[in-house]
Amino acid sequence: MTLRTYLQRLEKDEQILHITKPISTKYEIAALLKKLEPRRVIFDNVIESDFRVMGNLFCTKADFGDYFGISASEIIPLLTQAIADRGKDLSPNPKSDQVEAGPAPCQEIFHPRPDLTKLPILRHFSNDGGAYITAGVFAASHPQHGQNLDFHRCMQFSPTEMAIRVVTGRHFDAFLQDQDYVDVAICIGNSPNVLVAAATSVELGVDELTIANALEPLQLVRAKTVDVLIPAEAEIVLEGTVYRHHRHAEGPFVDLTGTQDIVRQEPVFELKVITHRKDAIWQALVPGAMEHKLLMGMPREPTIFQKVNQVVQCVDVNINPGGCSWLHAIVQIDKRADDDGVKAIRAAFAGHRSCKHVYVVDKDIDIYDPVQVEWALATRFQGDRDLVVLDKEPGSSLDPSAEPHTKMTTKMGFDLTAPLGTARQHFEKVVYPDIDVDRFV
């Protein structure tokens, strides 16, 4: 399946809402997407652009699983398997049967003199530094490390330039530090295998396209002016160069936490060409909304699952929206030993280093029900015995409460598991007797 065939299926099943009235890229599209989530939406009449805009495509795990024909509970095994078994290398290889020789869908139209102002780049909030591309997947390459795929938000400030938020220490930052400039292709309008692969944290040198291909076979094409392979079925591609020493103010920007990030001097992307489908649809991703949270948090669940499973029996992981889908993780284990909860806490932090709070529960607790998790906190936890505190650890740049500049933070793990043996009977939830309501009501 491709994103286009999936959209066609959704159209047939009447699962997409079409907005036909004129609507602006300045605040209106973002605001309506947020109001309508998790409903999938296509805007057919965008005031500032000839391109249509789509959003809210994958707001929930159920939506994501639906694309692959699996249940939400099968997502972690699917992602874990794709990371472990990436299949054949998709490094640039013109003879590969997965690299299209002729015109690819994403290159049906070629603009040698491109203009960013013709694209429906959204301005989301009144205090934003500018209009932002938020769903852009960057494809870049390095002479030693090969190709890399990841996300960077892009703030437009001229018809051919954008300021790119590059997080220090990430793979793309390493590429820039080594080369001073990096040629990139920014792909917009991607299938969920590409989106989740680009959001996955793997070791330097792993081409995330191999993860996308392991999730679902992927057709690739070489970009027109830069030496990278890109998804052939993407909607729109911006090709150009990011310069390490050419900087511009980036921000403010409302990020995953729903709070406003600071202004920084960030590297500049200079646009060379734009290619796109004949009837391309722009993909919007509203900052801090459900789809943003899902695509940020969900790819970290298999890495936590893998680390925890090395020390105890892990059942499931939920990086929950209440923790901004980034700062909290709820880990469900099959407890076999008294210290399994503490072991799981430390392993979970190793699996997601930006995580701030970890909650470990037994397998009788539904980790997707916050009431049940809070019940476990209320009935199975004692602070002097079950709390793990990691003082002054590297935290997340997204956490406004972390130490300014260094982003050091205090991390805490909560062992909400019940004791083993005969003592456990005092911590079990009593099951109400069943009764046929229709007999009485």
XYZ file of C-alpha atoms in Angstrom:
441
model
C 0.000 0.000 0.000
C 1.058 3.615 -0.554
C -0.237 6.742 1.135
C -2.279 7.499 -1.988
C -3.921 4.060 -2.069
C -4.641 4.407 1.650
C -6.281 7.795 1.057
C -8.367 6.236 -1.704
C -9.523 3.526 0.697
C -10.423 6.112 3.314
C -12.337 8.110 0.689
C -14.297 5.006 -0.323
C -15.176 4.325 3.315
C -16.101 8.009 3.832
C -13.478 8.428 6.533
C -12.076 11.735 5.283
C -13.774 15.061 5.860
C -13.372 17.491 2.950
C -13.393 21.206 3.766
C -14.400 22.978 0.558
C -14.852 26.522 1.843
C -11.877 28.885 1.425
C -9.493 28.640 4.366
C -6.195 30.336 5.217
C -2.799 28.837 6.020
C -2.463 31.574 8.639
C -3.861 30.053 11.860
C -7.126 28.766 10.351
C -6.042 25.351 9.026
C -4.073 24.532 12.184
C -6.926 25.649 14.431
C -9.528 23.604 12.554
C -7.329 20.496 12.482
C -6.968 20.720 16.255
C -10.708 21.227 16.747
C -11.534 18.250 14.521
C -8.890 15.752 15.733
C -8.766 12.790 15.438
C -10.910 13.157 12.319
C -8.932 12.970 9.064
C -9.260 16.152 6.990
C -8.408 17.405 3.497
C -8.684 21.128 2.724
C -9.641 21.540 -0.932
C -9.679 25.334 -1.159
C -6.564 26.898 0.396
C -6.537 30.672 -0.050
C -2.767 31.195 -0.328
C -1.847 28.178 -2.470
C -2.975 25.959 -5.337
C -2.057 22.874 -3.280
C -4.555 21.042 -1.123
C -3.657 20.297 2.519
C -4.238 17.070 4.479
C -3.909 16.485 8.204
C -4.877 14.350 11.223
C -4.136 11.190 9.217
C -2.526 9.228 12.063
C -3.726 10.689 15.347
C -4.054 7.401 17.242
C -2.357 4.031 17.446
C -5.502 2.535 15.964
C -5.144 4.830 12.915
C -1.494 3.869 12.531
C -2.248 0.167 12.922
C -5.112 0.417 10.422
C -2.665 1.337 7.647
C -0.711 -1.883 8.250
C -3.782 -4.001 8.944
C -2.835 -4.698 12.564
C -4.220 -3.899 16.008
C -2.715 -1.276 18.310
C -1.269 -4.028 20.521
C 0.727 -5.369 17.557
C 2.521 -2.083 16.818
C 5.437 -2.503 19.241
C 6.258 -6.022 17.961
C 6.016 -4.709 14.379
C 8.365 -1.770 15.020
C 10.744 -3.866 17.124
C 11.003 -6.461 14.361
C 11.560 -3.805 11.689
C 14.407 -2.237 13.670
C 16.012 -5.630 14.373
C 15.578 -7.039 10.853
C 16.141 -4.109 8.557
C 16.607 -6.328 5.515
C 18.885 -5.413 2.666
C 20.804 -2.161 2.673
C 19.161 0.613 0.693
C 22.342 2.623 0.253
C 22.559 4.398 -3.128
C 22.599 1.615 -5.734
C 21.305 2.528 -9.184
C 20.837 -1.136 -10.126
C 18.566 -1.892 -7.187
C 15.092 -2.996 -8.239
C 13.747 -0.629 -5.588
C 15.238 2.455 -7.253
C 13.076 3.787 -10.050
C 14.930 4.592 -13.269
C 12.177 6.669 -14.865
C 10.114 9.592 -13.550
C 8.816 8.907 -10.053
C 5.468 10.238 -8.789
C 7.266 12.751 -6.542
C 9.123 14.152 -9.584
C 6.275 14.553 -12.075
C 6.618 18.355 -11.843
C 10.020 20.072 -11.663
C 10.527 23.711 -10.584
C 14.097 24.918 -11.283
C 13.247 28.395 -9.949
C 11.293 27.508 -6.831
C 9.365 29.779 -4.514
C 8.410 28.679 -0.996
C 5.620 31.249 -0.830
C 3.606 29.191 -3.332
C 3.462 26.274 -0.886
C 0.773 26.086 1.833
C 3.269 26.352 4.686
C 1.196 26.853 7.824
C 1.493 29.514 10.474
C 0.158 27.729 13.553
C 0.149 30.211 16.474
C 0.169 33.986 16.742
C 3.536 34.137 18.520
C 5.358 31.793 16.121
C 8.492 33.133 14.488
C 7.044 32.399 11.071
C 5.340 29.819 8.915
C 6.655 26.311 9.629
C 7.089 23.036 7.785
C 6.520 20.429 10.497
C 6.035 17.168 8.572
C 9.222 17.377 6.503
C 11.407 14.253 6.488
C 15.041 15.099 5.750
C 17.141 12.727 3.638
C 20.865 13.474 3.944
C 24.112 11.609 3.340
C 27.627 11.437 4.806
C 30.748 9.987 3.130
C 31.435 7.606 6.042
C 28.070 7.146 7.744
C 25.889 6.832 4.660
C 22.337 8.115 4.426
C 20.222 9.419 7.307
C 16.514 10.129 7.633
C 15.056 12.395 10.321
C 12.703 15.264 11.153
C 13.577 18.949 11.534
C 11.126 21.793 11.822
C 11.698 24.470 9.168
C 10.836 28.153 9.601
C 10.475 30.017 6.314
C 11.913 33.542 6.238
C 12.358 34.198 2.509
C 11.104 32.718 -0.787
C 14.137 30.373 -0.893
C 15.407 30.102 2.708
C 14.382 28.457 5.953
C 15.920 28.247 9.429
C 16.276 24.588 10.449
C 16.109 23.474 14.085
C 19.068 21.103 14.491
C 19.319 19.464 17.926
C 22.913 19.261 19.176
C 24.309 15.757 19.302
C 21.853 14.200 16.866
C 23.004 12.490 13.675
C 22.289 15.397 11.337
C 24.231 17.689 13.665
C 27.192 15.286 13.384
C 26.904 15.470 9.591
C 27.014 19.271 9.739
C 29.939 19.352 12.158
C 31.970 17.142 9.826
C 31.100 18.775 6.501
C 30.068 22.379 7.271
C 27.220 21.990 4.768
C 24.921 19.089 3.908
C 22.841 18.593 0.785
C 19.332 17.432 1.693
C 15.976 16.506 0.238
C 12.993 17.443 2.409
C 10.144 15.037 1.678
C 6.587 16.098 2.531
C 3.564 13.823 2.255
C 4.924 10.466 3.397
C 3.435 7.075 4.222
C 3.509 6.060 7.917
C 6.392 3.603 7.477
C 8.585 6.515 6.348
C 7.265 8.850 9.054
C 7.851 6.443 11.939
C 11.248 5.324 10.585
C 12.422 8.947 10.416
C 11.340 9.431 14.043
C 13.131 6.300 15.297
C 16.401 6.581 17.247
C 19.043 4.160 15.974
C 22.816 4.139 15.989
C 24.795 6.396 13.661
C 25.297 4.747 10.293
C 21.884 3.074 10.096
C 19.828 4.264 7.137
C 16.302 4.713 8.473
C 14.981 3.969 4.983
C 15.880 0.337 5.703
C 13.499 0.421 8.690
C 10.767 1.950 6.529
C 11.380 -0.761 3.945
C 11.217 -3.486 6.613
C 7.825 -2.146 7.691
C 6.573 -2.087 4.108
C 8.451 -2.471 0.791
C 9.483 0.966 -0.391
C 10.119 2.325 -3.874
C 12.938 4.871 -4.014
C 14.223 7.391 -6.514
C 17.367 9.504 -6.633
C 16.770 13.180 -5.954
C 17.229 15.488 -8.933
C 20.058 17.726 -7.668
C 21.375 16.111 -4.452
C 22.908 12.660 -4.029
C 20.302 10.966 -1.824
C 17.573 8.398 -2.296
C 14.047 9.466 -1.404
C 10.617 7.791 -1.234
C 9.295 7.768 -4.794
C 5.697 8.125 -3.588
C 6.237 11.326 -1.576
C 3.966 14.226 -2.439
C 6.418 17.152 -2.512
C 10.237 17.316 -2.293
C 12.380 20.370 -1.532
C 16.026 19.956 -2.555
C 18.808 22.184 -1.309
C 21.638 22.670 1.149
C 21.850 23.290 4.911
C 24.829 25.458 5.919
C 26.432 25.138 9.344
C 27.828 28.675 9.506
C 24.974 30.490 7.781
C 22.588 31.136 10.662
C 19.236 32.810 11.207
C 16.908 33.279 14.178
C 14.507 30.319 14.536
C 11.444 30.488 16.766
C 9.438 30.986 18.854
C 7.720 27.665 18.138
C 5.100 25.705 20.069
C 6.536 22.230 20.488
C 5.386 18.821 21.716
C 4.716 19.979 25.278
C 2.278 22.675 24.136
C 4.635 25.321 25.495
C 6.630 27.811 23.450
C 10.232 27.027 22.640
C 12.904 29.745 22.703
C 14.507 31.637 19.819
C 17.873 30.252 18.674
C 20.323 30.988 15.877
C 20.011 27.916 13.662
C 21.503 26.692 10.344
C 19.908 27.928 7.136
C 18.497 25.762 4.345
C 18.846 27.258 0.856
C 16.352 25.887 -1.654
C 17.516 24.728 -5.104
C 14.528 23.023 -6.689
C 11.058 21.733 -5.874
C 9.577 18.566 -7.351
C 6.083 17.222 -6.730
C 3.191 15.137 -7.988
C 0.849 16.691 -10.535
C -1.927 16.756 -7.926
C 0.273 16.947 -4.825
C -1.290 17.268 -1.374
C 0.597 19.094 1.374
C 0.879 17.175 4.655
C 0.268 19.258 7.791
C 1.314 18.265 11.296
C -0.057 20.546 14.024
C 2.574 21.166 16.752
C 1.642 19.644 20.109
C -1.491 17.978 18.722
C -2.364 14.274 18.725
C -0.625 13.319 15.470
C 2.579 15.101 16.498
C 2.536 13.302 19.842
C 1.955 9.902 18.260
C 4.794 10.229 15.748
C 7.202 11.473 18.411
C 6.404 9.093 21.241
C 5.402 5.825 19.579
C 8.825 5.153 17.934
C 10.443 5.271 21.407
C 8.201 2.511 22.763
C 10.017 -0.369 21.018
C 13.412 0.897 22.210
C 12.127 0.961 25.804
C 10.481 -2.435 25.312
C 13.750 -3.890 24.027
C 15.850 -2.521 26.909
C 13.370 -3.560 29.599
C 12.983 -7.003 28.078
C 16.718 -7.545 28.541
C 16.338 -7.480 32.331
C 12.702 -8.465 33.066
C 9.670 -9.766 31.203
C 8.186 -6.684 29.503
C 4.561 -6.918 28.345
C 3.819 -3.470 26.886
C 4.936 0.183 26.870
C 2.891 3.374 26.572
C 4.533 6.768 26.110
C 1.324 8.512 27.055
C -0.154 11.845 25.927
C -0.413 13.026 29.554
C 3.380 13.066 29.616
C 3.443 14.986 26.329
C 4.120 11.656 24.563
C 7.780 12.208 25.350
C 8.542 12.815 29.025
C 6.588 9.936 30.615
C 6.585 6.190 29.989
C 4.281 3.575 31.509
C 5.876 0.126 31.437
C 3.897 -3.058 32.002
C 5.862 -6.092 33.227
C 5.248 -9.685 34.285
C 6.896 -9.453 37.692
C 8.927 -12.530 38.676
C 11.328 -11.140 41.308
C 11.109 -8.467 44.008
C 13.529 -6.095 42.245
C 12.004 -6.402 38.772
C 10.270 -3.022 39.100
C 13.513 -1.181 39.826
C 15.329 -3.038 37.050
C 12.577 -2.069 34.616
C 12.803 1.593 35.651
C 16.533 1.823 34.982
C 16.223 -0.060 31.690
C 13.384 2.204 30.529
C 15.517 5.302 31.058
C 18.269 3.651 29.011
C 15.747 2.984 26.248
C 14.567 6.598 26.054
C 17.082 9.057 27.452
C 14.779 12.070 27.168
C 12.229 10.428 29.459
C 11.674 12.168 32.786
C 9.272 9.905 34.706
C 8.822 6.130 34.384
C 5.889 4.218 35.907
C 6.184 0.424 36.128
C 2.978 -1.565 36.660
C 1.880 -5.188 36.810
C 0.155 -6.907 33.908
C -3.263 -6.539 35.587
C -3.113 -2.746 35.058
C -4.333 -1.286 31.766
C -1.527 1.109 30.836
C -3.842 2.998 28.462
C -6.257 3.835 31.279
C -4.884 6.695 33.425
C -7.379 5.885 36.188
C -5.949 2.385 36.572
C -2.367 3.680 36.585
C -3.248 6.242 39.241
C -4.997 3.485 41.218
C -1.743 1.505 41.199
C 0.105 4.620 42.376
C -2.402 5.073 45.185
C -2.469 1.466 46.403
C 0.874 -0.144 45.524
C 3.452 2.614 46.012
C 5.417 3.943 48.998
C 7.795 6.823 48.318
C 10.485 5.728 50.784
C 10.582 2.234 49.298
C 9.450 2.325 45.674
C 10.787 5.633 44.341
C 13.970 5.731 42.223
C 15.520 9.193 41.922
C 18.221 9.995 39.362
C 19.504 13.451 40.226
C 20.943 15.793 37.594
C 20.635 13.645 34.502
C 20.633 14.916 30.900
C 17.015 15.686 30.118
C 14.969 16.879 27.178
C 15.267 20.224 25.411
C 11.451 20.111 25.222
C 11.021 20.256 29.012
C 10.536 23.898 30.099
C 11.212 22.956 33.747
C 14.668 21.503 33.032
C 17.760 23.485 33.963
C 18.172 26.353 31.469
C 20.912 25.948 28.840
C 22.170 22.552 30.118
C 18.706 20.891 30.237
C 19.824 18.780 33.184
C 16.869 17.381 35.111
C 15.889 15.130 38.003
C 14.397 11.870 36.762
C 12.112 9.666 38.827
C 10.921 6.099 38.511
C 7.810 4.808 40.285
C 7.590 1.099 41.048
C 3.829 0.575 41.152
C 4.001 -3.211 41.228
C 2.478 -5.320 43.999
C 4.650 -7.580 46.157
C 5.025 -11.245 45.247
C 3.928 -14.262 47.255
C 1.111 -14.422 49.784
C 1.266 -10.673 50.458
C -0.008 -9.996 46.944
C -3.559 -11.031 47.853
C -3.992 -7.749 49.732
C -3.197 -5.782 46.550
C -5.484 -7.588 44.114
C -8.504 -5.793 42.702
C -11.747 -7.550 43.544
C -13.827 -8.458 40.502
C -17.504 -7.567 40.745
C -19.900 -10.462 40.153
C -21.456 -10.613 36.706
C -25.206 -10.184 36.256
C -27.663 -9.990 33.397
C -28.835 -6.366 33.468
C -31.684 -7.089 31.046
C -33.398 -9.152 33.739
C -33.964 -6.052 35.844
C -33.756 -2.973 33.599
